[in-house]
mmCIF file of C-alpha atoms and ligand atoms in Angstrom:
data_model
loop_
_atom_site.group_PDB
_atom_site.id
_atom_site.type_symbol
_atom_site.label_atom_id
_atom_site.label_comp_id
_atom_site.label_asym_id
_atom_site.label_seq_id
_atom_site.Cartn_x
_atom_site.Cartn_y
_atom_site.Cartn_z
ATOM 1 C CA UNK A 24 0.000 0.000 0.000
ATOM 2 C CA UNK A 25 1.438 3.413 -0.977
ATOM 3 C CA UNK A 26 2.059 5.975 1.751
ATOM 4 C CA UNK A 27 1.188 9.617 1.381
ATOM 5 C CA UNK A 28 3.120 12.267 3.261
ATOM 6 C CA UNK A 29 1.372 15.619 3.708
ATOM 7 C CA UNK A 30 2.588 18.281 6.114
ATOM 8 C CA UNK A 31 4.024 16.243 9.010
ATOM 9 C CA UNK A 32 1.749 13.211 8.741
ATOM 10 C CA UNK A 33 1.905 9.968 6.783
ATOM 11 C CA UNK A 34 -1.313 8.339 5.579
ATOM 12 C CA UNK A 35 -1.803 4.908 3.967
ATOM 13 C CA UNK A 36 -3.566 5.141 0.594
ATOM 14 C CA UNK A 37 -6.239 2.474 0.215
ATOM 15 C CA UNK A 38 -6.008 0.756 -3.181
ATOM 16 C CA UNK A 39 -7.967 2.775 -5.754
ATOM 17 C CA UNK A 40 -8.193 5.878 -3.566
ATOM 18 C CA UNK A 41 -7.027 9.248 -4.782
ATOM 19 C CA UNK A 42 -4.738 11.683 -2.997
ATOM 20 C CA UNK A 43 -7.739 13.970 -2.502
ATOM 21 C CA UNK A 44 -9.910 11.226 -0.992
ATOM 22 C CA UNK A 45 -7.122 10.149 1.321
ATOM 23 C CA UNK A 46 -6.423 13.651 2.596
ATOM 24 C CA UNK A 47 -10.096 14.562 3.014
ATOM 25 C CA UNK A 48 -10.700 11.299 4.911
ATOM 26 C CA UNK A 49 -8.033 12.415 7.357
ATOM 27 C CA UNK A 50 -9.609 15.811 7.868
ATOM 28 C CA UNK A 51 -7.214 17.837 5.739
ATOM 29 C CA UNK A 52 -8.740 20.910 4.081
ATOM 30 C CA UNK A 53 -7.883 20.590 0.397
ATOM 31 C CA UNK A 54 -9.746 22.898 -2.018
ATOM 32 C CA UNK A 55 -11.781 20.791 -4.469
ATOM 33 C CA UNK A 56 -14.889 20.898 -6.549
ATOM 34 C CA UNK A 57 -15.640 18.581 -9.497
ATOM 35 C CA UNK A 58 -13.627 15.547 -8.311
ATOM 36 C CA UNK A 59 -13.321 14.484 -11.940
ATOM 37 C CA UNK A 60 -10.089 16.124 -13.101
ATOM 38 C CA UNK A 61 -11.950 18.905 -14.871
ATOM 39 C CA UNK A 62 -12.002 21.975 -12.672
ATOM 40 C CA UNK A 63 -8.363 22.098 -11.461
ATOM 41 C CA UNK A 64 -9.452 23.322 -7.987
ATOM 42 C CA UNK A 65 -7.485 20.546 -6.246
ATOM 43 C CA UNK A 66 -4.134 21.345 -7.864
ATOM 44 C CA UNK A 67 -1.286 20.025 -5.688
ATOM 45 C CA UNK A 68 2.466 19.580 -6.050
ATOM 46 C CA UNK A 69 4.567 16.450 -5.491
ATOM 47 C CA UNK A 70 7.826 17.007 -3.645
ATOM 48 C CA UNK A 71 8.826 13.346 -3.965
ATOM 49 C CA UNK A 72 7.537 10.236 -5.718
ATOM 50 C CA UNK A 73 6.325 9.790 -9.293
ATOM 51 C CA UNK A 74 3.106 11.473 -10.375
ATOM 52 C CA UNK A 75 0.899 9.142 -12.479
ATOM 53 C CA UNK A 76 0.378 10.535 -16.015
ATOM 54 C CA UNK A 77 -3.415 10.552 -15.571
ATOM 55 C CA UNK A 78 -3.068 13.064 -12.744
ATOM 56 C CA UNK A 79 -1.404 15.611 -15.042
ATOM 57 C CA UNK A 80 -3.780 15.362 -17.993
ATOM 58 C CA UNK A 81 -4.740 18.835 -19.210
ATOM 59 C CA UNK A 82 -2.053 20.665 -17.221
ATOM 60 C CA UNK A 83 0.338 23.090 -18.873
ATOM 61 C CA UNK A 84 3.842 21.776 -19.596
ATOM 62 C CA UNK A 85 5.276 24.334 -17.180
ATOM 63 C CA UNK A 86 3.047 22.918 -14.436
ATOM 64 C CA UNK A 87 3.917 19.311 -15.293
ATOM 65 C CA UNK A 88 7.583 20.193 -15.112
ATOM 66 C CA UNK A 89 7.057 21.488 -11.564
ATOM 67 C CA UNK A 90 5.273 18.229 -10.595
ATOM 68 C CA UNK A 91 1.872 19.838 -10.199
ATOM 69 C CA UNK A 92 -0.995 17.354 -10.388
ATOM 70 C CA UNK A 93 -4.741 17.061 -9.859
ATOM 71 C CA UNK A 94 -5.300 15.391 -6.498
ATOM 72 C CA UNK A 95 -8.794 14.088 -7.334
ATOM 73 C CA UNK A 96 -7.505 11.854 -10.130
ATOM 74 C CA UNK A 97 -4.115 11.023 -8.635
ATOM 75 C CA UNK A 98 -4.044 7.403 -7.484
ATOM 76 C CA UNK A 99 -0.503 6.954 -6.128
ATOM 77 C CA UNK A 100 1.398 3.960 -7.460
ATOM 78 C CA UNK A 101 4.250 4.508 -5.003
ATOM 79 C CA UNK A 102 4.972 6.585 -1.894
ATOM 80 C CA UNK A 103 4.498 10.297 -2.479
ATOM 81 C CA UNK A 104 5.082 13.466 -0.529
ATOM 82 C CA UNK A 105 2.737 16.256 -1.525
ATOM 83 C CA UNK A 106 1.916 19.853 -0.654
ATOM 84 C CA UNK A 107 -0.483 22.555 -1.735
ATOM 85 C CA UNK A 108 1.232 24.757 -4.317
ATOM 86 C CA UNK A 109 1.920 28.321 -3.401
ATOM 87 C CA UNK A 110 -1.371 29.435 -4.844
ATOM 88 C CA UNK A 111 -0.193 33.045 -4.796
ATOM 89 C CA UNK A 112 2.077 32.090 -7.718
ATOM 90 C CA UNK A 113 -0.942 31.006 -9.707
ATOM 91 C CA UNK A 114 -3.457 33.664 -8.711
ATOM 92 C CA UNK A 115 -3.626 37.332 -9.558
ATOM 93 C CA UNK A 116 -5.859 40.092 -8.236
ATOM 94 C CA UNK A 117 -8.550 41.846 -10.231
ATOM 95 C CA UNK A 118 -11.079 44.600 -9.495
ATOM 96 C CA UNK A 119 -14.785 44.221 -10.132
ATOM 97 C CA UNK A 120 -15.744 46.819 -12.730
ATOM 98 C CA UNK A 121 -19.374 45.903 -13.446
ATOM 99 C CA UNK A 122 -22.111 43.533 -12.282
ATOM 100 C CA UNK A 123 -25.174 43.463 -14.520
ATOM 101 C CA UNK A 124 -28.298 41.312 -14.398
ATOM 102 C CA UNK A 125 -28.763 39.424 -17.677
ATOM 103 C CA UNK A 126 -31.894 37.563 -16.514
ATOM 104 C CA UNK A 127 -33.688 36.623 -13.287
ATOM 105 C CA UNK A 128 -30.884 34.303 -12.241
ATOM 106 C CA UNK A 129 -27.864 35.161 -14.413
ATOM 107 C CA UNK A 130 -25.459 38.043 -13.817
ATOM 108 C CA UNK A 131 -22.656 39.298 -15.999
ATOM 109 C CA UNK A 132 -19.520 39.980 -13.975
ATOM 110 C CA UNK A 133 -16.759 42.132 -15.448
ATOM 111 C CA UNK A 134 -13.386 42.306 -13.765
ATOM 112 C CA UNK A 135 -10.240 44.204 -14.661
ATOM 113 C CA UNK A 136 -6.762 42.875 -13.996
ATOM 114 C CA UNK A 137 -3.679 45.026 -13.577
ATOM 115 C CA UNK A 138 -1.692 43.080 -16.170
ATOM 116 C CA UNK A 139 -3.128 41.753 -19.458
ATOM 117 C CA UNK A 140 -4.177 38.100 -19.167
ATOM 118 C CA UNK A 141 -3.108 35.594 -21.792
ATOM 119 C CA UNK A 142 -6.098 33.401 -22.663
ATOM 120 C CA UNK A 143 -8.230 31.976 -25.440
ATOM 121 C CA UNK A 144 -11.932 32.830 -25.576
ATOM 122 C CA UNK A 145 -13.826 29.884 -24.106
ATOM 123 C CA UNK A 146 -11.241 28.827 -21.512
ATOM 124 C CA UNK A 147 -12.160 28.915 -17.841
ATOM 125 C CA UNK A 148 -10.563 30.287 -14.686
ATOM 126 C CA UNK A 149 -11.052 29.745 -10.982
ATOM 127 C CA UNK A 150 -12.439 32.823 -9.262
ATOM 128 C CA UNK A 151 -11.501 32.931 -5.579
ATOM 129 C CA UNK A 152 -13.545 34.703 -2.920
ATOM 130 C CA UNK A 153 -10.744 34.044 -0.408
ATOM 131 C CA UNK A 154 -8.060 31.403 0.204
ATOM 132 C CA UNK A 155 -10.650 28.668 0.720
ATOM 133 C CA UNK A 156 -13.553 29.257 -1.658
ATOM 134 C CA UNK A 157 -12.938 29.122 -5.398
ATOM 135 C CA UNK A 158 -15.201 28.144 -8.286
ATOM 136 C CA UNK A 159 -14.662 27.694 -12.020
ATOM 137 C CA UNK A 160 -16.185 30.153 -14.471
ATOM 138 C CA UNK A 161 -15.864 30.237 -18.232
ATOM 139 C CA UNK A 162 -14.621 33.329 -19.969
ATOM 140 C CA UNK A 163 -17.251 34.989 -22.144
ATOM 141 C CA UNK A 164 -14.842 37.731 -23.167
ATOM 142 C CA UNK A 165 -12.693 37.925 -26.263
ATOM 143 C CA UNK A 166 -9.011 38.857 -25.860
ATOM 144 C CA UNK A 167 -8.035 41.932 -27.834
ATOM 145 C CA UNK A 168 -11.662 43.054 -28.081
ATOM 146 C CA UNK A 169 -12.954 43.107 -24.502
ATOM 147 C CA UNK A 170 -10.861 45.113 -22.044
ATOM 148 C CA UNK A 171 -12.150 43.138 -19.091
ATOM 149 C CA UNK A 172 -12.588 39.483 -18.219
ATOM 150 C CA UNK A 173 -16.311 38.759 -18.549
ATOM 151 C CA UNK A 174 -18.308 35.959 -16.918
ATOM 152 C CA UNK A 175 -21.947 34.845 -16.971
ATOM 153 C CA UNK A 176 -22.761 33.534 -13.517
ATOM 154 C CA UNK A 177 -25.961 31.663 -12.728
ATOM 155 C CA UNK A 178 -27.103 32.413 -9.173
ATOM 156 C CA UNK A 179 -27.741 29.147 -7.355
ATOM 157 C CA UNK A 180 -30.052 29.414 -4.318
ATOM 158 C CA UNK A 181 -27.844 29.017 -1.218
ATOM 159 C CA UNK A 182 -24.800 28.457 -3.429
ATOM 160 C CA UNK A 183 -21.706 29.483 -1.477
ATOM 161 C CA UNK A 184 -19.925 31.398 -4.209
ATOM 162 C CA UNK A 185 -22.877 32.664 -6.197
ATOM 163 C CA UNK A 186 -24.720 33.934 -3.077
ATOM 164 C CA UNK A 187 -21.613 35.952 -2.284
ATOM 165 C CA UNK A 188 -21.636 37.335 -5.855
ATOM 166 C CA UNK A 189 -25.350 38.137 -5.585
ATOM 167 C CA UNK A 190 -25.396 39.637 -2.091
ATOM 168 C CA UNK A 191 -21.975 40.988 -1.231
ATOM 169 C CA UNK A 192 -19.691 41.550 -4.199
ATOM 170 C CA UNK A 193 -19.621 45.195 -5.329
ATOM 171 C CA UNK A 194 -17.980 47.281 -8.017
ATOM 172 C CA UNK A 195 -14.468 48.161 -6.856
ATOM 173 C CA UNK A 196 -14.033 45.000 -4.751
ATOM 174 C CA UNK A 197 -10.960 42.824 -5.199
ATOM 175 C CA UNK A 198 -11.322 39.251 -6.423
ATOM 176 C CA UNK A 199 -8.621 36.695 -7.179
ATOM 177 C CA UNK A 200 -8.289 34.852 -10.460
ATOM 178 C CA UNK A 201 -6.414 31.612 -11.083
ATOM 179 C CA UNK A 202 -4.903 31.407 -14.536
ATOM 180 C CA UNK A 203 -7.025 30.319 -17.530
ATOM 181 C CA UNK A 204 -7.107 26.638 -18.457
ATOM 182 C CA UNK A 205 -9.072 24.289 -20.701
ATOM 183 C CA UNK A 206 -9.091 23.319 -24.358
ATOM 184 C CA UNK A 207 -12.559 24.519 -25.320
ATOM 185 C CA UNK A 208 -11.528 27.329 -27.668
ATOM 186 C CA UNK A 209 -11.478 28.232 -31.358
ATOM 187 C CA UNK A 210 -8.399 27.271 -33.323
ATOM 188 C CA UNK A 211 -7.485 28.887 -36.607
ATOM 189 C CA UNK A 212 -6.328 26.925 -39.639
ATOM 190 C CA UNK A 213 -9.562 25.402 -40.920
ATOM 191 C CA UNK A 214 -11.822 28.386 -41.700
ATOM 192 C CA UNK A 215 -14.231 26.383 -43.858
ATOM 193 C CA UNK A 216 -15.059 23.771 -41.242
ATOM 194 C CA UNK A 217 -18.611 23.945 -39.906
ATOM 195 C CA UNK A 218 -18.889 24.632 -36.188
ATOM 196 C CA UNK A 219 -21.566 23.296 -33.857
ATOM 197 C CA UNK A 220 -21.859 25.155 -30.542
ATOM 198 C CA UNK A 221 -24.318 23.867 -27.952
ATOM 199 C CA UNK A 222 -24.793 25.311 -24.476
ATOM 200 C CA UNK A 223 -27.384 25.010 -21.749
ATOM 201 C CA UNK A 224 -27.938 27.886 -19.317
ATOM 202 C CA UNK A 225 -24.676 29.713 -18.632
ATOM 203 C CA UNK A 226 -23.016 27.133 -20.881
ATOM 204 C CA UNK A 227 -23.536 30.004 -23.331
ATOM 205 C CA UNK A 228 -20.638 31.902 -21.690
ATOM 206 C CA UNK A 229 -17.665 30.110 -23.322
ATOM 207 C CA UNK A 230 -19.553 29.807 -26.624
ATOM 208 C CA UNK A 231 -20.160 33.574 -26.624
ATOM 209 C CA UNK A 232 -16.402 34.088 -26.803
ATOM 210 C CA UNK A 233 -15.763 31.189 -29.181
ATOM 211 C CA UNK A 234 -18.154 32.225 -31.962
ATOM 212 C CA UNK A 235 -17.048 35.875 -31.800
ATOM 213 C CA UNK A 236 -13.443 34.675 -32.026
ATOM 214 C CA UNK A 237 -14.328 32.561 -35.081
ATOM 215 C CA UNK A 238 -16.168 35.401 -36.824
ATOM 216 C CA UNK A 239 -13.393 37.844 -36.028
ATOM 217 C CA UNK A 240 -10.825 35.408 -37.423
ATOM 218 C CA UNK A 241 -12.725 35.332 -40.742
ATOM 219 C CA UNK A 242 -14.284 31.894 -40.304
ATOM 220 C CA UNK A 243 -16.303 31.164 -43.444
ATOM 221 C CA UNK A 244 -17.872 27.795 -42.530
ATOM 222 C CA UNK A 245 -21.310 27.686 -40.942
ATOM 223 C CA UNK A 246 -21.471 28.414 -37.219
ATOM 224 C CA UNK A 247 -24.567 27.017 -35.494
ATOM 225 C CA UNK A 248 -25.222 28.112 -31.912
ATOM 226 C CA UNK A 249 -27.870 26.151 -29.980
ATOM 227 C CA UNK A 250 -28.785 27.675 -26.612
ATOM 228 C CA UNK A 251 -31.024 25.569 -24.396
ATOM 229 C CA UNK A 252 -33.076 26.825 -21.462
ATOM 230 C CA UNK A 253 -35.915 25.478 -19.373
ATOM 231 C CA UNK A 254 -38.126 28.356 -20.498
ATOM 232 C CA UNK A 255 -37.747 31.562 -22.535
ATOM 233 C CA UNK A 256 -36.507 33.604 -19.557
ATOM 234 C CA UNK A 257 -33.471 31.261 -19.415
ATOM 235 C CA UNK A 258 -32.425 32.416 -22.884
ATOM 236 C CA UNK A 259 -30.517 35.470 -21.767
ATOM 237 C CA UNK A 260 -28.899 37.598 -24.519
ATOM 238 C CA UNK A 261 -31.633 36.344 -26.873
ATOM 239 C CA UNK A 262 -32.142 39.695 -28.602
ATOM 240 C CA UNK A 263 -28.429 40.321 -29.025
ATOM 241 C CA UNK A 264 -27.845 36.848 -30.472
ATOM 242 C CA UNK A 265 -30.827 37.141 -32.820
ATOM 243 C CA UNK A 266 -29.458 40.475 -34.086
ATOM 244 C CA UNK A 267 -25.962 38.992 -34.459
ATOM 245 C CA UNK A 268 -27.402 36.206 -36.633
ATOM 246 C CA UNK A 269 -29.028 38.786 -38.890
ATOM 247 C CA UNK A 270 -25.724 40.583 -39.294
ATOM 248 C CA UNK A 271 -23.610 37.516 -40.110
ATOM 249 C CA UNK A 272 -24.731 35.249 -42.919
ATOM 250 C CA UNK A 273 -22.796 32.177 -41.702
ATOM 251 C CA UNK A 274 -23.962 32.450 -38.054
ATOM 252 C CA UNK A 275 -27.158 30.627 -37.095
ATOM 253 C CA UNK A 276 -28.753 31.045 -33.669
ATOM 254 C CA UNK A 277 -31.125 28.324 -32.462
ATOM 255 C CA UNK A 278 -32.745 29.191 -29.124
ATOM 256 C CA UNK A 279 -34.540 26.156 -27.629
ATOM 257 C CA UNK A 280 -36.709 25.677 -24.543
ATOM 258 C CA UNK A 281 -38.171 22.671 -22.800
ATOM 259 C CA UNK A 282 -41.336 24.573 -21.984
ATOM 260 C CA UNK A 283 -42.777 27.162 -24.371
ATOM 261 C CA UNK A 284 -44.633 30.238 -23.137
ATOM 262 C CA UNK A 285 -47.305 32.267 -24.818
ATOM 263 C CA UNK A 286 -45.925 35.322 -26.566
ATOM 264 C CA UNK A 287 -42.335 34.048 -26.667
ATOM 265 C CA UNK A 288 -40.123 35.135 -29.581
ATOM 266 C CA UNK A 289 -40.895 33.369 -32.859
ATOM 267 C CA UNK A 290 -37.426 31.949 -33.383
ATOM 268 C CA UNK A 291 -37.538 29.930 -30.129
ATOM 269 C CA UNK A 292 -38.177 26.211 -30.635
ATOM 270 C CA UNK A 293 -39.801 24.029 -27.968
ATOM 271 C CA UNK A 294 -38.517 20.500 -27.339
ATOM 272 C CA UNK A 295 -35.661 18.316 -26.219
ATOM 273 C CA UNK A 296 -32.388 20.050 -27.077
ATOM 274 C CA UNK A 297 -30.619 16.895 -28.273
ATOM 275 C CA UNK A 298 -33.508 16.022 -30.606
ATOM 276 C CA UNK A 299 -33.667 19.533 -32.019
ATOM 277 C CA UNK A 300 -29.914 19.375 -32.687
ATOM 278 C CA UNK A 301 -30.119 15.979 -34.392
ATOM 279 C CA UNK A 302 -33.009 17.115 -36.575
ATOM 280 C CA UNK A 303 -31.148 20.178 -37.826
ATOM 281 C CA UNK A 304 -27.585 18.800 -37.909
ATOM 282 C CA UNK A 305 -28.030 15.127 -38.715
ATOM 283 C CA UNK A 306 -24.578 14.574 -40.236
ATOM 284 C CA UNK A 307 -21.933 16.323 -38.116
ATOM 285 C CA UNK A 308 -19.049 14.351 -39.684
ATOM 286 C CA UNK A 309 -16.240 16.812 -40.389
ATOM 287 C CA UNK A 310 -17.717 19.448 -38.059
ATOM 288 C CA UNK A 311 -16.058 20.748 -34.918
ATOM 289 C CA UNK A 312 -18.325 20.797 -31.863
ATOM 290 C CA UNK A 313 -18.213 22.677 -28.570
ATOM 291 C CA UNK A 314 -20.541 21.482 -25.789
ATOM 292 C CA UNK A 315 -20.872 23.355 -22.505
ATOM 293 C CA UNK A 316 -23.104 23.492 -19.448
ATOM 294 C CA UNK A 317 -25.181 20.824 -17.716
ATOM 295 C CA UNK A 318 -22.942 17.734 -17.327
ATOM 296 C CA UNK A 319 -25.619 15.166 -18.194
ATOM 297 C CA UNK A 320 -26.687 16.991 -21.350
ATOM 298 C CA UNK A 321 -23.080 17.513 -22.402
ATOM 299 C CA UNK A 322 -22.389 13.787 -21.958
ATOM 300 C CA UNK A 323 -25.487 12.824 -23.950
ATOM 301 C CA UNK A 324 -24.687 15.237 -26.779
ATOM 302 C CA UNK A 325 -21.067 14.091 -26.948
ATOM 303 C CA UNK A 326 -22.207 10.535 -27.510
ATOM 304 C CA UNK A 327 -24.935 11.560 -29.964
ATOM 305 C CA UNK A 328 -22.589 13.660 -32.091
ATOM 306 C CA UNK A 329 -19.942 10.931 -32.097
ATOM 307 C CA UNK A 330 -22.517 8.269 -33.039
ATOM 308 C CA UNK A 331 -23.718 10.543 -35.864
ATOM 309 C CA UNK A 332 -20.251 10.391 -37.437
ATOM 310 C CA UNK A 333 -18.139 13.105 -35.848
ATOM 311 C CA UNK A 334 -14.544 12.381 -34.919
ATOM 312 C CA UNK A 335 -14.086 12.384 -31.108
ATOM 313 C CA UNK A 336 -11.050 14.658 -31.578
ATOM 314 C CA UNK A 337 -13.389 17.255 -33.065
ATOM 315 C CA UNK A 338 -15.638 17.331 -30.004
ATOM 316 C CA UNK A 339 -14.635 19.738 -27.237
ATOM 317 C CA UNK A 340 -16.628 20.030 -24.049
ATOM 318 C CA UNK A 341 -16.755 21.794 -20.712
ATOM 319 C CA UNK A 342 -19.316 20.090 -18.485
ATOM 320 C CA UNK A 343 -20.106 22.448 -15.594
ATOM 321 C CA UNK A 344 -19.605 19.749 -12.969
ATOM 322 C CA UNK A 345 -20.321 20.713 -9.375
ATOM 323 C CA UNK A 346 -19.911 19.038 -6.022
HETATM 324 C C1 FAD B 135 -15.162 24.020 -16.189
HETATM 325 C C2 FAD B 135 -16.327 24.699 -15.481
HETATM 326 C C3 FAD B 135 -16.806 25.911 -15.957
HETATM 327 C C4 FAD B 135 -17.891 26.519 -15.347
HETATM 328 N N1 FAD B 135 -18.355 27.695 -15.853
HETATM 329 C C5 FAD B 135 -19.454 28.278 -15.311
HETATM 330 C C6 FAD B 135 -19.979 29.497 -15.884
HETATM 331 O O1 FAD B 135 -19.445 30.071 -16.838
HETATM 332 N N2 FAD B 135 -21.094 30.014 -15.315
HETATM 333 C C7 FAD B 135 -21.726 29.429 -14.234
HETATM 334 O O2 FAD B 135 -22.759 29.957 -13.778
HETATM 335 N N3 FAD B 135 -21.227 28.282 -13.680
HETATM 336 C C8 FAD B 135 -20.109 27.717 -14.172
HETATM 337 N N4 FAD B 135 -19.598 26.573 -13.597
HETATM 338 C C9 FAD B 135 -20.196 26.079 -12.331
HETATM 339 C C10 FAD B 135 -19.552 26.831 -11.131
HETATM 340 O O3 FAD B 135 -18.178 26.447 -11.034
HETATM 341 C C11 FAD B 135 -20.204 26.509 -9.758
HETATM 342 O O4 FAD B 135 -20.279 25.117 -9.585
HETATM 343 C C12 FAD B 135 -21.585 27.120 -9.596
HETATM 344 O O5 FAD B 135 -21.551 28.519 -9.831
HETATM 345 C C13 FAD B 135 -22.153 26.874 -8.171
HETATM 346 O O6 FAD B 135 -21.283 27.429 -7.202
HETATM 347 P P1 FAD B 135 -21.799 27.795 -5.738
HETATM 348 O O7 FAD B 135 -20.595 27.861 -4.860
HETATM 349 O O8 FAD B 135 -22.683 29.000 -5.756
HETATM 350 O O9 FAD B 135 -22.714 26.558 -5.330
HETATM 351 P P2 FAD B 135 -22.312 25.401 -4.267
HETATM 352 O O10 FAD B 135 -22.258 25.996 -2.916
HETATM 353 O O11 FAD B 135 -21.107 24.702 -4.787
HETATM 354 O O12 FAD B 135 -23.552 24.439 -4.414
HETATM 355 C C14 FAD B 135 -24.788 24.714 -3.726
HETATM 356 C C15 FAD B 135 -25.797 23.641 -4.081
HETATM 357 O O13 FAD B 135 -26.228 23.793 -5.431
HETATM 358 C C16 FAD B 135 -25.930 22.626 -6.196
HETATM 359 N N5 FAD B 135 -25.453 23.129 -7.494
HETATM 360 C C17 FAD B 135 -24.272 23.732 -7.743
HETATM 361 N N6 FAD B 135 -24.186 24.082 -9.027
HETATM 362 C C18 FAD B 135 -25.339 23.687 -9.597
HETATM 363 C C19 FAD B 135 -25.857 23.750 -10.917
HETATM 364 N N7 FAD B 135 -25.154 24.305 -11.932
HETATM 365 N N8 FAD B 135 -27.087 23.232 -11.149
HETATM 366 C C20 FAD B 135 -27.794 22.678 -10.149
HETATM 367 N N9 FAD B 135 -27.368 22.580 -8.877
HETATM 368 C C21 FAD B 135 -26.163 23.073 -8.605
HETATM 369 C C22 FAD B 135 -24.858 21.883 -5.410
HETATM 370 O O14 FAD B 135 -24.890 20.506 -5.666
HETATM 371 C C23 FAD B 135 -25.226 22.210 -3.985
HETATM 372 O O15 FAD B 135 -26.247 21.377 -3.531
HETATM 373 C C24 FAD B 135 -18.514 25.936 -14.207
HETATM 374 C C25 FAD B 135 -18.005 24.721 -13.718
HETATM 375 C C26 FAD B 135 -16.936 24.108 -14.354
HETATM 376 C C27 FAD B 135 -16.416 22.791 -13.813
#
C-alpha cells in the first residue's frame, strides 16, 4: 500500500483511492470541486515520488515540469510526498468593474486585472472569494476586443460562491483569479469547417467568446449556436444573439426551450435540445463541436454527435460539474 506524506503526517492510501480522498478522509482541508479532473481546484504539487500521467492530464507543460498534479484523479502507485502549491504564484488580483443582471438568475460579472491576461476565448478560470472558496467560471470575453474578463454567472439558491456574488460583491471589490485553463476554444487553420456550438444555461458563456473569435478570425464555414433553457426567460442575450445572426450570414442562432410560453419570440423552438440538434444537424461528420453546461446533457450530446459520425477529436466540451 502506498504511503502519502502531507505536512508532518503519513497516511496509507487504500487501493484505488485518490490523494484527494485520502487527505479529506483524514480531515485535511484541500480545495476541491468537481472531483473528476476537470475543474483544477485541487491542484497540488509532489515534492517526492512519481506522479501518475493521468493526474497531469490537461495541465500546462510548465506545471507538469514542476510536478503539479490534480489530487482528485491522482491514485498513487508509489509513496508520495505532496503539498499545496503556493497558490499566490498562480493567482492574480482583479477589481470588479461591473455587475449586470442578464436575466432573473444570471449576472454578468466584469473584472479588470492590472496586467493583461493571456487566454483563449472559451477557456475557464477559478475565481476565488478568499483562500478557501474558489469556483470555475468560463470566460465569455474575447481577448483583444474586450478590455475586461467577462463571466456569466448563474445564481444558485444558497450556493456558497454565487450567493456571495449576488449579495456581497460590489464594483471596486478585489477578487482573485487563477490562470485560464481548458481546451474549449477556437483554433485557426480550418476556416471552412462547420462549427456546432451547444450550451445550456450559462453554458452560453464560453460559446459567446468562441463564436465571436471565429467570426473575427474570418471563419467562413457555418457556425450554429444552440442555446437551451428550461423556459424563454433562461435564454438570456436572446435579442443580441438574434441580431448577431441577422448581421452575419454564416452564423445561425437556435434558441430552444423545454417549456414554451405564450408570446415568446418566434425563433424559439420548444422541445428536447438533443432532438432539435439531431433534426437540424443530422450529419456532423467533419464538423467541430463545442458542448458546454449541464454535465448530463453535455455527456449525452457528446455521444450523440460521435454516433452521428463526428470524430471524437473534433468534439470539445466543458461540463459544468459541481460538487
Ligand atoms: C469548467 C467549469 C466551468 C464553469 N463555468 C461556469 C460558468 O461560466 N457560469 C456558471 O454559472 N457556472 C459555471 N460553472 C459552475 C460553477 O463552477 C459553480 O459550480 C456554480 O456557480 C455553483 O457554485 P456555488 O458555490 O454557488 O454553489 P455550491 O455551494 O457549490 O452548491 C450549492 C448547491 O447547489 C448545487 N449546485 C451547484 N451548481 C449547480 C448547478 N449548476 N445546477 C444545479 N445545482 C447546482 C450543489 O450541488 C449544492 O447542492 C462551471 C463549472 C466548471 C467545472
